[in-house]
Short mmCIF file of C-alpha atoms and ligand atoms in Angstrom, two decimals:
data_model
loop_
_atom_site.label_atom_id
_atom_site.label_comp_id
_atom_site.label_asym_id
_atom_site.label_seq_id
_atom_site.Cartn_x
_atom_site.Cartn_y
_atom_site.Cartn_z
CA UNK L 4 160.57 36.98 142.36
CA UNK L 5 159.99 33.80 144.19
CA UNK L 6 157.34 31.20 144.91
CA UNK L 7 158.11 31.36 148.57
CA UNK L 8 156.28 34.56 149.39
CA UNK L 9 153.16 33.09 147.80
CA UNK L 10 153.63 29.82 149.60
CA UNK L 11 154.23 31.59 152.88
CA UNK L 12 150.91 33.36 152.51
CA UNK L 13 149.18 30.04 151.91
CA UNK L 14 150.89 28.00 154.55
CA UNK L 15 151.83 30.54 157.18
CA UNK L 16 154.95 30.11 159.28
CA UNK L 17 155.48 26.62 160.58
CA UNK L 18 157.03 27.88 163.82
CA UNK L 19 158.82 25.63 166.29
CA UNK L 20 158.65 21.86 166.31
CA UNK L 21 157.50 21.53 162.70
CA UNK L 22 159.59 20.12 159.86
CA UNK L 23 159.27 22.12 156.66
CA UNK L 24 159.92 20.28 153.38
CA UNK L 25 161.25 22.49 150.60
CA UNK L 26 162.29 22.32 146.98
CA UNK L 27 164.66 24.50 145.02
CA UNK L 28 163.77 23.54 141.49
CA UNK L 29 166.33 25.86 139.90
CA UNK L 30 169.05 23.81 141.60
CA UNK L 31 167.41 20.36 141.49
CA UNK L 32 167.52 20.25 145.25
CA UNK L 33 165.05 19.15 147.86
CA UNK L 34 165.30 19.15 151.59
CA UNK L 35 163.82 19.68 154.99
CA UNK L 36 164.44 22.23 157.68
CA UNK L 37 163.30 22.49 161.26
CA UNK L 38 163.59 24.50 164.43
CA UNK L 39 162.91 22.65 167.65
CA UNK L 40 161.76 24.64 170.65
CA UNK L 41 159.35 23.53 173.42
CA UNK L 42 159.45 19.89 172.36
CA UNK L 43 163.23 19.75 172.66
CA UNK L 44 163.30 21.79 175.84
CA UNK L 45 160.81 19.50 177.59
CA UNK L 46 162.78 16.34 176.71
CA UNK L 47 166.07 17.84 177.91
CA UNK L 48 164.62 19.52 181.00
CA UNK L 49 163.14 16.21 182.15
CA UNK L 50 166.47 14.39 181.86
CA UNK L 51 168.50 17.28 183.30
CA UNK L 52 171.77 15.88 181.95
CA UNK L 53 175.00 17.89 182.23
CA UNK L 54 175.05 20.59 179.57
CA UNK L 55 177.45 18.93 177.08
CA UNK L 56 175.34 15.74 177.13
CA UNK L 57 172.12 17.70 176.58
CA UNK L 58 173.74 19.51 173.67
CA UNK L 59 174.88 16.27 172.07
CA UNK L 60 171.52 14.58 172.54
CA UNK L 61 169.84 17.68 171.08
CA UNK L 62 171.92 17.31 167.89
CA UNK L 63 170.88 13.67 167.64
CA UNK L 64 167.24 14.63 168.13
CA UNK L 65 167.34 17.20 165.31
CA UNK L 66 169.04 14.75 163.01
CA UNK L 67 166.54 11.99 163.84
CA UNK L 68 163.59 14.30 163.30
CA UNK L 69 164.93 15.41 159.90
CA UNK L 70 165.59 11.86 158.76
CA UNK L 71 162.56 10.21 160.37
CA UNK L 72 160.02 12.62 158.91
CA UNK L 73 161.54 12.22 155.44
CA UNK L 74 160.82 8.50 155.25
CA UNK L 75 157.61 7.38 153.67
CA UNK L 76 156.66 4.71 156.16
CA UNK L 77 154.68 3.91 159.23
CA UNK L 78 156.50 2.71 162.27
CA UNK L 79 159.62 3.68 164.11
CA UNK L 80 162.87 5.24 163.00
CA UNK L 81 165.57 4.74 165.61
CA UNK L 82 168.98 6.41 165.73
CA UNK L 83 171.38 4.89 168.22
CA UNK L 84 175.06 5.45 168.88
CA UNK L 85 177.28 2.95 170.65
CA UNK L 86 180.72 4.32 171.25
CA UNK L 87 183.70 4.21 173.61
CA UNK L 88 183.64 7.87 174.72
CA UNK L 89 182.28 9.41 177.94
CA UNK L 90 178.78 9.33 176.37
CA UNK L 91 178.61 5.70 175.31
CA UNK L 92 174.97 5.46 174.28
CA UNK L 93 172.44 7.81 172.69
CA UNK L 94 169.02 6.63 171.59
CA UNK L 95 166.47 8.76 169.79
CA UNK L 96 163.36 7.23 168.41
CA UNK L 97 160.77 8.73 166.19
CA UNK L 98 157.35 7.07 165.83
CA UNK L 99 155.23 8.16 162.90
CA UNK L 100 153.68 10.55 162.47
CA UNK L 101 155.11 12.80 165.18
CA UNK L 102 156.35 11.26 168.43
CA UNK L 103 159.92 11.69 169.61
CA UNK L 104 161.67 10.29 172.69
CA UNK L 105 165.35 10.17 173.59
CA UNK L 106 167.89 9.38 176.25
CA UNK L 107 171.65 9.34 176.80
CA UNK L 108 173.92 7.17 178.92
CA UNK L 109 177.24 8.53 180.14
CA UNK L 110 180.02 7.95 182.64
CA UNK L 111 180.04 10.80 185.15
CA UNK L 112 183.74 10.62 186.01
CA UNK L 113 184.87 10.41 182.39
CA UNK L 114 182.50 13.21 181.41
CA UNK L 115 183.82 15.45 184.19
CA UNK L 116 187.40 14.74 183.05
CA UNK L 117 186.50 15.57 179.43
CA UNK L 118 184.87 18.84 180.52
CA UNK L 119 187.99 19.64 182.56
CA UNK L 120 190.12 19.20 179.44
CA UNK L 121 187.71 21.31 177.38
CA UNK L 122 186.86 18.32 175.18
CA UNK L 123 183.11 18.72 174.88
CA UNK L 124 182.54 18.68 171.13
CA UNK L 125 180.16 15.88 170.07
CA UNK L 126 183.02 13.95 168.49
CA UNK L 127 185.02 14.15 171.76
CA UNK L 128 182.11 12.95 173.88
CA UNK L 129 181.20 10.11 171.57
CA UNK L 130 184.62 8.72 170.78
CA UNK L 131 184.77 5.84 168.33
CA UNK L 132 182.04 3.39 167.53
CA UNK L 133 178.96 3.19 165.38
CA UNK L 134 175.65 4.83 164.75
CA UNK L 135 172.84 2.51 163.75
CA UNK L 136 169.82 3.89 161.92
CA UNK L 137 166.91 1.48 161.98
CA UNK L 138 163.54 1.53 160.28
CA UNK L 139 161.09 -0.71 162.10
CA UNK L 140 157.66 -1.04 160.55
CA UNK L 141 156.40 -3.42 163.21
CA UNK L 142 155.77 -7.14 163.39
CA UNK L 143 155.75 -9.13 160.15
CA UNK L 144 158.08 -6.74 158.37
CA UNK L 145 161.80 -6.70 157.77
CA UNK L 146 163.79 -4.26 159.87
CA UNK L 147 166.11 -2.15 157.79
CA UNK L 148 169.32 -1.06 159.45
CA UNK L 149 172.14 1.15 158.22
CA UNK L 150 175.36 1.32 160.21
CA UNK L 151 177.73 4.29 159.99
CA UNK L 152 181.10 4.46 161.68
CA UNK L 153 181.72 7.22 164.17
CA UNK L 154 185.33 8.09 164.44
CA UNK L 155 186.02 11.68 165.36
CA UNK L 156 183.37 12.79 162.92
CA UNK L 157 180.62 15.31 163.50
CA UNK L 158 177.01 14.15 163.36
CA UNK L 159 176.63 16.24 160.20
CA UNK L 160 179.38 14.24 158.51
CA UNK L 161 177.89 11.01 159.82
CA UNK L 162 174.52 11.85 158.27
CA UNK L 163 176.13 12.77 154.95
CA UNK L 164 178.05 9.47 155.02
CA UNK L 165 174.85 7.58 155.71
CA UNK L 166 173.15 9.01 152.64
CA UNK L 167 176.20 8.34 150.49
CA UNK L 168 176.25 4.70 151.56
CA UNK L 169 172.56 3.91 151.72
CA UNK L 170 170.97 6.00 149.01
CA UNK L 171 173.91 7.31 147.00
CA UNK L 172 172.34 10.75 147.02
CA UNK L 173 174.59 13.78 147.49
CA UNK L 174 173.43 15.28 150.78
CA UNK L 175 174.48 18.16 152.94
CA UNK L 176 173.41 18.55 156.57
CA UNK L 177 173.61 21.39 159.09
CA UNK L 178 172.72 21.08 162.76
CA UNK L 179 172.89 23.67 165.53
CA UNK L 180 171.92 23.71 169.18
CA UNK L 181 171.44 26.80 171.33
CA UNK L 182 170.45 27.65 174.84
CA UNK L 183 168.62 30.92 175.15
CA UNK L 184 167.61 32.94 178.16
CA UNK L 185 164.28 34.67 178.20
CA UNK L 186 163.21 37.24 180.74
CA UNK L 187 160.31 35.96 182.81
CA UNK L 188 157.39 38.22 183.66
CA UNK L 189 158.19 37.74 187.33
CA UNK L 190 161.72 39.04 186.68
CA UNK L 191 164.79 36.85 186.32
CA UNK L 192 165.57 34.59 183.38
CA UNK L 193 164.59 31.15 182.31
CA UNK L 194 166.93 29.24 180.04
CA UNK L 195 165.58 26.94 177.40
CA UNK L 196 167.01 24.67 174.73
CA UNK L 197 166.49 25.20 171.04
CA UNK L 198 167.94 23.62 167.96
CA UNK L 199 167.80 23.92 164.22
CA UNK L 200 168.65 21.65 161.34
CA UNK L 201 168.60 21.56 157.59
CA UNK L 202 169.19 18.75 155.16
CA UNK L 203 169.46 19.32 151.40
CA UNK L 204 169.80 16.68 148.73
CA UNK L 205 170.66 16.80 145.07
CA UNK L 206 167.95 15.07 143.05
CA UNK L 207 168.29 15.99 139.38
CA UNK L 208 165.83 14.46 136.96
CA UNK L 209 168.70 13.11 134.89
CA UNK L 210 170.38 10.69 137.28
CA UNK L 211 173.70 10.82 135.41
CA UNK L 212 174.11 14.37 136.69
CA UNK L 213 174.81 12.92 140.11
CA UNK L 214 177.91 11.36 138.55
CA UNK L 215 178.30 8.67 141.13
CA UNK L 216 180.43 5.71 140.20
CA UNK L 217 179.00 2.32 141.13
CA UNK L 218 179.62 1.45 144.70
CA UNK L 219 180.44 -2.04 145.79
CA UNK L 220 177.54 -3.60 147.66
CA UNK L 221 177.45 -3.18 151.40
CA UNK L 222 180.09 -1.43 153.43
CA UNK L 223 183.17 -0.17 151.74
CA UNK L 224 186.45 -1.96 152.33
CA UNK L 225 188.86 -0.37 154.77
CA UNK L 226 190.69 2.61 153.32
CA UNK L 227 188.46 3.08 150.28
CA UNK L 228 186.99 6.51 149.85
CA UNK L 229 183.18 6.45 149.62
CA UNK L 230 183.34 8.03 146.21
CA UNK L 231 185.08 10.75 144.31
CA UNK L 232 182.26 12.56 142.72
CA UNK L 233 182.74 15.61 140.59
CA UNK L 234 179.85 17.70 141.65
CA UNK L 235 177.45 19.33 139.31
CA UNK L 236 177.49 23.14 139.37
CA UNK L 237 173.96 23.27 140.75
CA UNK L 238 174.91 21.01 143.64
CA UNK L 239 178.06 23.03 144.32
CA UNK L 240 175.87 26.09 144.60
CA UNK L 241 173.51 24.37 147.05
CA UNK L 242 176.44 23.34 149.20
CA UNK L 243 178.00 26.78 149.10
CA UNK L 244 174.70 28.37 150.17
CA UNK L 245 174.13 25.87 152.96
CA UNK L 246 177.69 26.51 154.14
CA UNK L 247 176.79 30.15 154.77
CA UNK L 248 174.32 29.19 157.52
CA UNK L 249 175.49 30.40 160.91
CA UNK L 250 174.73 28.21 163.93
CA UNK L 251 173.04 31.13 165.67
CA UNK L 252 170.84 31.77 162.64
CA UNK L 253 169.81 28.12 162.30
CA UNK L 254 168.39 27.96 165.83
CA UNK L 255 167.17 31.57 166.06
CA UNK L 256 163.38 31.83 166.59
CA UNK L 257 163.47 35.36 165.15
CA UNK L 258 164.77 33.96 161.88
CA UNK L 259 162.57 30.89 161.54
CA UNK L 260 162.82 28.21 158.90
CA UNK L 261 161.04 30.08 156.11
CA UNK L 262 163.13 33.23 156.43
CA UNK L 263 166.27 31.15 156.41
CA UNK L 264 165.17 29.30 153.26
CA UNK L 265 164.27 32.58 151.65
CA UNK L 266 167.67 34.05 152.42
CA UNK L 267 169.45 31.01 151.03
CA UNK L 268 167.50 30.16 147.95
CA UNK L 269 165.08 32.93 146.92
CA UNK L 270 167.00 33.70 143.75
CA UNK L 271 166.48 30.10 142.62
CA UNK L 272 162.78 29.88 143.37
CA UNK L 273 162.41 27.99 146.61
CA UNK L 274 159.04 26.51 147.50
CA UNK L 275 157.89 25.18 150.86
CA UNK L 276 155.34 22.45 151.54
CA UNK L 277 153.01 21.78 154.48
CA UNK L 278 155.02 21.04 157.60
CA UNK L 279 155.10 17.90 159.75
CA UNK L 280 154.74 18.65 163.44
CA UNK L 281 156.75 16.72 166.02
CA UNK L 282 156.15 16.38 169.76
CA UNK L 283 157.67 15.05 172.96
CA UNK L 284 155.77 11.82 173.51
CA UNK L 285 156.87 8.45 174.86
CA UNK L 286 155.21 5.25 173.73
CA UNK L 287 155.80 3.35 176.98
CA UNK L 288 152.82 1.91 178.82
CA UNK L 289 152.06 -0.50 181.64
CA UNK L 290 150.93 -3.11 179.13
CA UNK L 291 154.12 -2.90 177.07
CA UNK L 292 156.36 -3.19 180.09
CA UNK L 293 154.23 -6.04 181.43
CA UNK L 294 154.75 -7.82 178.08
CA UNK L 295 158.52 -7.47 178.44
CA UNK L 296 158.47 -8.77 182.00
CA UNK L 297 156.26 -11.66 180.93
CA UNK L 298 159.07 -12.90 178.71
CA UNK L 299 161.46 -13.06 181.70
CA UNK L 300 162.38 -16.43 183.23
CA UNK L 301 161.40 -17.15 186.83
CA UNK L 302 164.99 -16.42 187.89
CA UNK L 303 165.05 -13.08 186.06
CA UNK L 304 161.76 -12.12 187.69
CA UNK L 305 163.16 -13.06 191.08
CA UNK L 306 166.24 -10.92 190.45
CA UNK L 307 164.03 -7.95 189.54
CA UNK L 308 162.20 -7.97 192.87
CA UNK L 309 163.11 -5.27 195.35
CA UNK L 310 161.26 -4.79 198.62
CA UNK L 311 158.62 -7.23 197.44
CA UNK L 312 157.85 -5.31 194.26
CA UNK L 313 159.11 -4.98 190.72
CA UNK L 314 159.65 -1.40 189.72
CA UNK L 315 160.56 -0.50 186.15
CA UNK L 316 161.45 3.06 185.15
CA UNK L 317 161.25 4.05 181.50
CA UNK L 318 164.69 5.26 180.37
CA UNK L 319 163.13 7.64 177.88
CA UNK L 320 160.55 9.52 179.93
CA UNK L 321 161.27 8.58 183.53
CA UNK L 322 157.80 7.15 184.15
CA UNK L 323 157.92 4.48 186.90
CA UNK L 324 155.75 1.38 186.72
CA UNK L 325 155.21 -0.96 189.65
CA UNK L 326 154.19 -4.59 189.47
CA UNK L 327 153.35 -7.35 191.90
CA UNK L 328 155.80 -10.20 191.38
CA UNK L 329 152.87 -12.65 191.52
CA UNK L 330 151.64 -11.21 188.20
CA UNK L 331 154.56 -12.97 186.53
CA UNK L 332 154.53 -16.25 188.40
CA UNK L 333 153.57 -18.91 185.87
CA UNK L 334 152.85 -21.45 188.65
CA UNK L 335 150.66 -19.02 190.53
CA UNK L 336 152.52 -19.77 193.72
CA UNK L 337 153.28 -16.20 194.60
CA UNK L 338 156.73 -14.65 194.92
CA UNK L 339 159.61 -16.54 196.43
CA UNK L 340 160.31 -15.50 200.00
CA UNK L 341 163.12 -13.02 200.31
CA UNK L 342 165.79 -14.20 202.68
ZN1 LIG N 3 158.41 6.25 178.62
#
């Protein structure tokens, strides 16, 4: 007996590219789960990065979607890594209510060497550095930023660490990325990217059940464990169930988010809530890029001119914008002559 079957009838299956909030009241747990399909595939196909980079960026996208859609806010949620590995920069930003864009920066020679050595796990490609998670609610508001260290850790561990530090809520995270081949009607196969993710948090009504000792404010001193918490039995059960999720199952369109939740939690009465759809959409525009260029000094404008024009390509979506240098000449004297 479970609420889920009833809820499924009411809400239908969310399908791809929709984040499904859920609650397991018998275990005092709440969470969100998602499978990304066409939205993820279109972002990665456009960039056409080498496979290990696409895979890594896909993990970041799932994580960002899970975290971004869980925040009650309007604005942007930005996840960015800056590290010393072959992939030194990943940026994923989520704009409420649904828009996602992402890009990666990597060193081709170092990446090729890492692939040669078989070191293509996310933690190998990233190396050491930080992940910054920023909530930006626009002008006139304070930006909130959490920084988590990346040091040979998986993105799942990074996310769990973030919640420990920032919210002190026990959290478990699973992420999986898959590439599947589908037979085309014309014969042959087309490969596409998929991913799945699930985050579950322990939110008992009695806060003392979380049994978290007070944390010092801000980042923990070097060498101090985040906390030693003796988990509640209910939370141990949630973790044990989440641990049974196979990567293939998490991203499998035949399984879907609701079937996965049912398999994990039906004995404890899992309920699902209306899903939040996400899509591949970049917020760049001519006007926004013009605003950025307008803040350039005359020298910077001059340095941006190539063949008499200024061309700016959006890193996220690849859209190219062209401007006349004279648009940015405060004196109205037209562009400086190229030698
Ligand atoms: Zn763009």
